[in-house]
mmCIF file of C-alpha atoms in Angstrom:
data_model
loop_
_atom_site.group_PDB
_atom_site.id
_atom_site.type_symbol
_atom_site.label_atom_id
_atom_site.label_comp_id
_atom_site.label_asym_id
_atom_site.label_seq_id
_atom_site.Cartn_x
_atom_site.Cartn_y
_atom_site.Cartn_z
ATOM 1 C CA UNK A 1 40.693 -203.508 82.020
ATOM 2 C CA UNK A 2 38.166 -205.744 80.298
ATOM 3 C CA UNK A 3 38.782 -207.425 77.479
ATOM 4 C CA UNK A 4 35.006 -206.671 76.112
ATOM 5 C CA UNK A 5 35.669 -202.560 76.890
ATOM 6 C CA UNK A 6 35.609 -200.682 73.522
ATOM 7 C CA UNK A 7 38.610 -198.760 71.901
ATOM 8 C CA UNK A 8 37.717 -194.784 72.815
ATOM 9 C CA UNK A 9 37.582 -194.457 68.763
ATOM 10 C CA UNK A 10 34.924 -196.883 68.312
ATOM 11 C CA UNK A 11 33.286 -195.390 71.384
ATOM 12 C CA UNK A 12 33.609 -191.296 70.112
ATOM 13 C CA UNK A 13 32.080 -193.584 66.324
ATOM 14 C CA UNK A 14 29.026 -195.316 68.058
ATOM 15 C CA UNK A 15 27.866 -191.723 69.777
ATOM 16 C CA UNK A 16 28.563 -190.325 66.226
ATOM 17 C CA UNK A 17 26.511 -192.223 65.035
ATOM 18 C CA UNK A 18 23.546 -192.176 67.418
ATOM 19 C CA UNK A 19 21.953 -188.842 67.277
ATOM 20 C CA UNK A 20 18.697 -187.665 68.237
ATOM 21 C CA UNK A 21 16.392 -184.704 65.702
ATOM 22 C CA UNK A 22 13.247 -183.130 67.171
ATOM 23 C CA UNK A 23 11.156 -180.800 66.114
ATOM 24 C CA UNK A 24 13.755 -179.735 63.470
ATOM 25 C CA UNK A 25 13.311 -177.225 60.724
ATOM 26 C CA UNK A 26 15.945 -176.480 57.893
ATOM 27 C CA UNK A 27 15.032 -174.195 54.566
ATOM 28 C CA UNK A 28 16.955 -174.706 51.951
ATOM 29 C CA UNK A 29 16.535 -171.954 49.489
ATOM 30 C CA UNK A 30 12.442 -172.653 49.650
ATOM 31 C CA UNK A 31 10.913 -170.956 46.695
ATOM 32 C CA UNK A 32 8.506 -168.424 48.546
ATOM 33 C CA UNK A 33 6.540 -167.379 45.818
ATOM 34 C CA UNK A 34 5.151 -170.444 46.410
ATOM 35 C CA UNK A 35 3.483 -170.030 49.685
ATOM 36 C CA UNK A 36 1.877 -166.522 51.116
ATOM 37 C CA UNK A 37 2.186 -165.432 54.488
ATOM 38 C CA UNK A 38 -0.835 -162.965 55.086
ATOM 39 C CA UNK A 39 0.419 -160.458 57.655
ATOM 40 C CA UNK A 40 -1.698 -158.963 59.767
ATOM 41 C CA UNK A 41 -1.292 -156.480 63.097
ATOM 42 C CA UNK A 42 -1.861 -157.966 66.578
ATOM 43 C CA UNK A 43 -5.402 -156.712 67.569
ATOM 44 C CA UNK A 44 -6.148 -156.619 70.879
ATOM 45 C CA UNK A 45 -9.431 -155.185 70.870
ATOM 46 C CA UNK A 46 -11.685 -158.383 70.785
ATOM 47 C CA UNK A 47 -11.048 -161.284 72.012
ATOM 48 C CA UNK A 48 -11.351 -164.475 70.197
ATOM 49 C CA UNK A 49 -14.306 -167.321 70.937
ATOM 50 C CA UNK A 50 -13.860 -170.504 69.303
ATOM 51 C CA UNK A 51 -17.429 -170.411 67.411
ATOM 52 C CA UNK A 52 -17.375 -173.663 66.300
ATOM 53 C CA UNK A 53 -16.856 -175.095 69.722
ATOM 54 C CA UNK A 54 -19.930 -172.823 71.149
ATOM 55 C CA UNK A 55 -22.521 -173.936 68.786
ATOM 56 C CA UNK A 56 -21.700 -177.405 69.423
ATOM 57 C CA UNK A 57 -22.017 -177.215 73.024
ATOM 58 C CA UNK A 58 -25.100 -174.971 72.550
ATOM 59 C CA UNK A 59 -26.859 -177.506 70.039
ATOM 60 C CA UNK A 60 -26.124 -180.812 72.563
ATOM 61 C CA UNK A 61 -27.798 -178.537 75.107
ATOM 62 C CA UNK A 62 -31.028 -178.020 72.745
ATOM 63 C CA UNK A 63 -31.163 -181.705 72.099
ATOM 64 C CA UNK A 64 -30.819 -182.208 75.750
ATOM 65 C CA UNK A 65 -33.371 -179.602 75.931
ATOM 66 C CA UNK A 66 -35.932 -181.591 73.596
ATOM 67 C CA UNK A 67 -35.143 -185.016 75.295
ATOM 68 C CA UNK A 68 -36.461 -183.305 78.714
ATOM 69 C CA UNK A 69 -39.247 -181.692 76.743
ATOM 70 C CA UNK A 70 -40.011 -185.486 74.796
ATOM 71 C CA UNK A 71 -39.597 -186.781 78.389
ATOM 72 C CA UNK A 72 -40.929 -184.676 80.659
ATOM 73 C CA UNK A 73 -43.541 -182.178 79.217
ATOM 74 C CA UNK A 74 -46.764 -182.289 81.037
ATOM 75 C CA UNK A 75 -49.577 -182.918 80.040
ATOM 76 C CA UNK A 76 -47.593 -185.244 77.643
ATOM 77 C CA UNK A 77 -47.317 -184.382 74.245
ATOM 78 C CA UNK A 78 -49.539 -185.512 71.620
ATOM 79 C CA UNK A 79 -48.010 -187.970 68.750
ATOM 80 C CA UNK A 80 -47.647 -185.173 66.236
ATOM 81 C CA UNK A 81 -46.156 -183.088 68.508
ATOM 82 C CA UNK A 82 -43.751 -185.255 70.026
ATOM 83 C CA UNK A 83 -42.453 -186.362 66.183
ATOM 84 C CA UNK A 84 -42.047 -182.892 65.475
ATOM 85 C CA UNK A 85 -40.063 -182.760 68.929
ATOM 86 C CA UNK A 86 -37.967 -185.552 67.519
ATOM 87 C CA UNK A 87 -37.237 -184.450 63.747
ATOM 88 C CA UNK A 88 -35.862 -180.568 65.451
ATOM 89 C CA UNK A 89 -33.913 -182.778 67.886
ATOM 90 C CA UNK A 90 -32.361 -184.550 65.141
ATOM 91 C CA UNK A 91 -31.777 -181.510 63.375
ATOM 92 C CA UNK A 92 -30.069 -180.210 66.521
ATOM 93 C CA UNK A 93 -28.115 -183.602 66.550
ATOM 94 C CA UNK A 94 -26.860 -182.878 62.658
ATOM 95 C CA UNK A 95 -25.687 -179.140 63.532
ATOM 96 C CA UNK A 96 -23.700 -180.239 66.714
ATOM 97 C CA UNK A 97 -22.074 -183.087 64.552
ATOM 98 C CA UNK A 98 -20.996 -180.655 62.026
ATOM 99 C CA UNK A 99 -19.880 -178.014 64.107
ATOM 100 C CA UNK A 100 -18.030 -180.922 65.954
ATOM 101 C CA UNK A 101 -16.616 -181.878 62.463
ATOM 102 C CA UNK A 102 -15.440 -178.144 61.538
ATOM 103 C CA UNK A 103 -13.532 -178.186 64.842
ATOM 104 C CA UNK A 104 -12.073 -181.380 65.527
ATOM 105 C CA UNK A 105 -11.892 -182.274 61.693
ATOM 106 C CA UNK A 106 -11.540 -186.444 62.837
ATOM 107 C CA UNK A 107 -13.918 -188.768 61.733
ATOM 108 C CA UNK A 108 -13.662 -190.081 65.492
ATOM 109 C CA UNK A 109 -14.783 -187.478 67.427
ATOM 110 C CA UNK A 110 -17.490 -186.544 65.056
ATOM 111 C CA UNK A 111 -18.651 -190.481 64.903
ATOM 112 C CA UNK A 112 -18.799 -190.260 68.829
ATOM 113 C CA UNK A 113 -20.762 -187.143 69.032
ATOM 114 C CA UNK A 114 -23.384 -188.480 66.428
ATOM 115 C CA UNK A 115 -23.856 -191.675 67.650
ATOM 116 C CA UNK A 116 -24.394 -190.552 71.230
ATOM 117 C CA UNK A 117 -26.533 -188.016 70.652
ATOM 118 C CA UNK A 118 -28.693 -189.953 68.178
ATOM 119 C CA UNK A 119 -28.877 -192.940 70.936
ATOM 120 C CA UNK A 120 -29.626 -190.142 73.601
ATOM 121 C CA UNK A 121 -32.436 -189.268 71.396
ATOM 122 C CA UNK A 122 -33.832 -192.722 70.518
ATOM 123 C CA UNK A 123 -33.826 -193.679 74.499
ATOM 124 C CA UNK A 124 -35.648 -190.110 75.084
ATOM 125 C CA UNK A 125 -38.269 -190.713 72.721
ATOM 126 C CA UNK A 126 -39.123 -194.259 73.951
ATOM 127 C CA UNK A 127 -37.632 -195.732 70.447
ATOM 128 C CA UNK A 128 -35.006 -198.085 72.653
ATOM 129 C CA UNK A 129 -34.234 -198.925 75.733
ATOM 130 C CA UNK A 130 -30.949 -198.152 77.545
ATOM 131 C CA UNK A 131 -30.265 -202.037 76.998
ATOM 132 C CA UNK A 132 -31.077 -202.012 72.939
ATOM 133 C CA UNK A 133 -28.743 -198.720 72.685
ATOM 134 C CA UNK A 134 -25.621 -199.990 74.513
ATOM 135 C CA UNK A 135 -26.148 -203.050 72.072
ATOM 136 C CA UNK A 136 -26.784 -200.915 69.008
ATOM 137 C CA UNK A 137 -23.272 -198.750 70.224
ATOM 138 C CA UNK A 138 -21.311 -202.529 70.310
ATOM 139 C CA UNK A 139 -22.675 -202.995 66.951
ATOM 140 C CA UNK A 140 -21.500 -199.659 65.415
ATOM 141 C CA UNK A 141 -18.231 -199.937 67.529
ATOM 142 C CA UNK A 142 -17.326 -203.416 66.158
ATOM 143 C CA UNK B 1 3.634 -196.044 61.287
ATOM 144 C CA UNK B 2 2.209 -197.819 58.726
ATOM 145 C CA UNK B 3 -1.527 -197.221 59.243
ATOM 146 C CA UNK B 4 -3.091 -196.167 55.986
ATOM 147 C CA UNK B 5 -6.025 -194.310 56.847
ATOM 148 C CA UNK B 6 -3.680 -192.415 59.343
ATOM 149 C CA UNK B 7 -1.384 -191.193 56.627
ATOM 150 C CA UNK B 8 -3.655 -190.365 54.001
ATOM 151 C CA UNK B 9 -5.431 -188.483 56.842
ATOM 152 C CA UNK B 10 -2.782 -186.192 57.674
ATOM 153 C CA UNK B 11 -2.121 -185.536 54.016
ATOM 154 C CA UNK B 12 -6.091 -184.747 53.533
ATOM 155 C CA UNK B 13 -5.646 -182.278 56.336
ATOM 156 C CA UNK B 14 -2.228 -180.978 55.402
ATOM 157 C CA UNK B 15 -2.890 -179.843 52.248
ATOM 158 C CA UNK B 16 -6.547 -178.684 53.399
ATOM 159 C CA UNK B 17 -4.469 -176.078 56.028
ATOM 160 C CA UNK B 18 -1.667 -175.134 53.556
ATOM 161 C CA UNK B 19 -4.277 -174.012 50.511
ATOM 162 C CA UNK B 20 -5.185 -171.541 52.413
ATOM 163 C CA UNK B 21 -1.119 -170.187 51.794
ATOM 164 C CA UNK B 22 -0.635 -171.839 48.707
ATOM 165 C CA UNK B 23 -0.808 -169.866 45.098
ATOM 166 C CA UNK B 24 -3.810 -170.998 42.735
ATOM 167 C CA UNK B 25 -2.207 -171.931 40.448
ATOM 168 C CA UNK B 26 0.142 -173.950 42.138
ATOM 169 C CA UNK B 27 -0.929 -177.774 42.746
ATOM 170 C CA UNK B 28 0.730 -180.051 45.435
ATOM 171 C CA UNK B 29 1.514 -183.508 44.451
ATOM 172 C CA UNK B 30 2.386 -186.079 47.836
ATOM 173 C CA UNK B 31 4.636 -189.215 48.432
ATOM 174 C CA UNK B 32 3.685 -191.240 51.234
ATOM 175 C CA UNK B 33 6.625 -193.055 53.027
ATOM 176 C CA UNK B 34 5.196 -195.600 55.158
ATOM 177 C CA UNK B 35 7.795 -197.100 57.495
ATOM 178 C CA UNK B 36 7.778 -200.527 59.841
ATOM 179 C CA UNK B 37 9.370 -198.861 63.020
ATOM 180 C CA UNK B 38 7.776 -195.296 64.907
ATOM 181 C CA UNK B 39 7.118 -192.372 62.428
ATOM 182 C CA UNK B 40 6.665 -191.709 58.743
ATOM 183 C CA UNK B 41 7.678 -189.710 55.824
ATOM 184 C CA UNK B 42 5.741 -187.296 53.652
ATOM 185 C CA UNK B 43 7.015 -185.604 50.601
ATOM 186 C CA UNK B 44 4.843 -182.467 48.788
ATOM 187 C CA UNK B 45 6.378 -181.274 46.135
ATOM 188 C CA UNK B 46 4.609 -178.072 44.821
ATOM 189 C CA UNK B 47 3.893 -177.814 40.939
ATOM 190 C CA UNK B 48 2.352 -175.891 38.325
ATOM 191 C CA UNK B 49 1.848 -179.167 36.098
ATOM 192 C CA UNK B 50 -1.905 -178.994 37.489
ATOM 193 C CA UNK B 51 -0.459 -182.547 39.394
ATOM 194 C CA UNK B 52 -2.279 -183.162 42.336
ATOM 195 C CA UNK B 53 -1.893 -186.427 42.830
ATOM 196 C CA UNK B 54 -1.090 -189.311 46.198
ATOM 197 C CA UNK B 55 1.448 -191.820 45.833
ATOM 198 C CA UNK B 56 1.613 -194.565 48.636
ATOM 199 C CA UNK B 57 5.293 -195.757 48.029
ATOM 200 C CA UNK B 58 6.609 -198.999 49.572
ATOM 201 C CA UNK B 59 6.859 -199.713 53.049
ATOM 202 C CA UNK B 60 10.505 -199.351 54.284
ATOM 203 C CA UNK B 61 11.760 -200.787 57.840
ATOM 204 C CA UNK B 62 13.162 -196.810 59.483
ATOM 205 C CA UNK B 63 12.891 -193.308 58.689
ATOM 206 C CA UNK B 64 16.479 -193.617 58.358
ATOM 207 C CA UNK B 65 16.043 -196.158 55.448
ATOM 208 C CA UNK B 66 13.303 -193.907 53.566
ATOM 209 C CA UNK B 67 16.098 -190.517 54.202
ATOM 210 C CA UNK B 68 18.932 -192.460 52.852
ATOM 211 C CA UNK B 69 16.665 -193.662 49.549
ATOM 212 C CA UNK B 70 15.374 -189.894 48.414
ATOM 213 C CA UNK B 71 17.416 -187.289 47.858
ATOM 214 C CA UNK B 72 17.773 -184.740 51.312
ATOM 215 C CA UNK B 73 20.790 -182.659 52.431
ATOM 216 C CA UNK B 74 19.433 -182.746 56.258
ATOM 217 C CA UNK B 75 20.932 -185.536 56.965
ATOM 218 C CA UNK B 76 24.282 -186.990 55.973
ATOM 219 C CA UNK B 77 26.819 -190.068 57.324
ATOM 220 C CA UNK B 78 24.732 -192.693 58.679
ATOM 221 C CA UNK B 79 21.348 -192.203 58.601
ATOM 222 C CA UNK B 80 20.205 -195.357 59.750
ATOM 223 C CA UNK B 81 21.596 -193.987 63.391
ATOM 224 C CA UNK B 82 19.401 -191.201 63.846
ATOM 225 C CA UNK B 83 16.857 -191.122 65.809
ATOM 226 C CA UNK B 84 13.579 -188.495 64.889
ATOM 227 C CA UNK B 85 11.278 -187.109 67.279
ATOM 228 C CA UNK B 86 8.172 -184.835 67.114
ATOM 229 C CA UNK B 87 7.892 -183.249 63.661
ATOM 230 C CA UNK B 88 10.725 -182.879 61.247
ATOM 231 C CA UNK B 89 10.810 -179.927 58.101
ATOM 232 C CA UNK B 90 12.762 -179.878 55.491
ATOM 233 C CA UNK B 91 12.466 -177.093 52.641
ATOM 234 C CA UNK B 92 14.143 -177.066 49.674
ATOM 235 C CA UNK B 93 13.429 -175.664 46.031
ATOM 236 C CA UNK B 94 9.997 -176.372 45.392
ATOM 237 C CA UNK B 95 9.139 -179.552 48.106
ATOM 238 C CA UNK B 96 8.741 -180.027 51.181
ATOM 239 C CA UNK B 97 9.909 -183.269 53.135
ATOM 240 C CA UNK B 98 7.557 -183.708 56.689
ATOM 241 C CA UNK B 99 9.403 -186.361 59.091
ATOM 242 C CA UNK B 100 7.000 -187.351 61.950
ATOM 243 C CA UNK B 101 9.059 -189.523 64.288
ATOM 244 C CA UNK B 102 6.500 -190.619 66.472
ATOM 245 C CA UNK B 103 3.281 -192.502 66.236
ATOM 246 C CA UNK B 104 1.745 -190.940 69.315
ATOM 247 C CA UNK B 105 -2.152 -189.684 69.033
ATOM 248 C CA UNK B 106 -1.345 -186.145 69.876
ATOM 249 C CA UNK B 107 1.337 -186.213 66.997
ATOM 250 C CA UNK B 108 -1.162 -186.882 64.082
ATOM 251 C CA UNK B 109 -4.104 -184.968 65.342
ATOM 252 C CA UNK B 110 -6.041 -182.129 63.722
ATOM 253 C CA UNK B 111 -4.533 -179.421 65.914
ATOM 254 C CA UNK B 112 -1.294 -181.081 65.369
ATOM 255 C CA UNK B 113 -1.454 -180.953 61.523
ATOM 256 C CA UNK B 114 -2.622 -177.012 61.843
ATOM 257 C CA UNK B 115 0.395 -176.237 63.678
ATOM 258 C CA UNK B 116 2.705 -178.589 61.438
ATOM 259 C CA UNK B 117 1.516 -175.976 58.816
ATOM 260 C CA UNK B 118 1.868 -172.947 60.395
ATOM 261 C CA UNK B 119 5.973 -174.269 60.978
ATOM 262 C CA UNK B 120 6.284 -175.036 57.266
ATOM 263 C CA UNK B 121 5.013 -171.457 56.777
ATOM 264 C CA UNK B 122 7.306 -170.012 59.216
ATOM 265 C CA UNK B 123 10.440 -171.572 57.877
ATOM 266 C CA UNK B 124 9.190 -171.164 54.342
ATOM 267 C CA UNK B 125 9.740 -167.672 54.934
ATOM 268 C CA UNK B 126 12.485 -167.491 56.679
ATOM 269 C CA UNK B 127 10.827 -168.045 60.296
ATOM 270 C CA UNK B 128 13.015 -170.454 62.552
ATOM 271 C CA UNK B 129 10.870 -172.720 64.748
ATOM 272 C CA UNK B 130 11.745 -175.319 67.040
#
């Protein structure tokens, strides 16, 4: 035997000692008048769509939509008509972000989706180029 | 975890979620334990003093060190030993005590602070989760 090996009673006193919690939950005599569960039967009958994700897949798809319309509408729009293209594709762009908010509730996500739509939007309508937006995203980024 | 914005943002969301459960008239006033190593330590303690205020306490090397400095009965003997994973609850009288052992993305994300709450709910009524 080593001379380095451990007595067996500091040995059962180091695993004692070293213990692992997860995902623990204790109550100790929680005051529940101060919290309300609502209760409410299991209904099957409909089942449940995450709105908030739909309308924000639905409104990047319109602002894709009036990109390709900006883009590719022929004969090609007149200047009024492609601003007014622009302001309900920025409208589209501030309903996806929030719906992207509501769901996600992270100032990341919500950041990402604005800032690539908005760039998607500028590069449609001929305000940058691809090159100006990747800068203007290193920009925000940094 | 140490990470300011981080912990103020899971209180902001945490006490967005649990309003929905709490009482009007009952306000919820936090204690941020910010700790060197993995993890962090949130204390709400519910009130009808109209106190809804954030305290950022000091920055304390463990978990372990932040359990053994406020008064707890989860965990006894030496604290400093323990290690915490995933999400920690501990109910008692009128606070709550949250222990997130990791720092991990997927630990301090929205849908992780909604189901956080919906374990503190559980347990506050009785409900054992794991």
């Amino acid at each position: 035997m080593s001379d380095k090996q451990l007595p067996i009673e500091q040995i059962a006193k180091l695993a004692e000692d070293v213990r692992l919690i997860k995902d623990f939950a204790e109550n100790h005599n929680f005051d529940t008048s101060l919290l309300t569960a609502k209760l409410s039967p299991k209904d099957n009958s409909s089942k449940k769509y995450d709105n908030c994700m739909i309308v924000m897949v639905s409104f990047i798809c319109l602002v894709l939509a009036t990109i390709a319309v900006i883009k590719l509408w022929s004969p090609p729009l007149s200047t009024s008509q492609n601003s007014f293209a622009f302001i309900v594709g920025l409208v589209f762009i501030i309903v996806s972000s929030m719906a992207a908010h509501i769901r996600f509730q992270d100032k990341t996500v919500t950041g990402i989706v604005v800032v690539g739509l908005l760039m998607a939007l500028f590069i449609g309508a001929g305000i940058f180029t691809p090159q100006e937006a990747v800068d203007k995203v290193g920009q925000i980024a940094q | 975890m140490h990470k300011l914005s981080r912990l103020k943002k899971y209180v902001e969301l945490f006490k967005r979620n649990i309003n929905q459960f709490v009482s009007p008239d009952v306000k919820i006033k936090t204690t941020i334990y910010p700790v060197e190593a993995e993890g962090a330590v949130f204390e709400f303690l519910f009130n009808k003093n109209n106190d809804s205020s954030e305290v950022v306490d000091k920055t304390r090397p463990t978990i372990g060190r932040v359990l053994s400095e406020i008064p707890q009965r989860m965990v006894g003997g030496n604290i400093e030993g323990v290690k915490f994973g995933g999400t920690n609850l501990y109910l008692e009288g009128n606070r709550i005590i949250i222990i997130k052992g990791e720092d991990d993305a997927i630990n301090w994300s929205g849908n992780a602070v909604i189901e956080d709450v919906k374990r503190v709910v559980s347990t506050s009524q009785g409900g054992k989760t794991t």
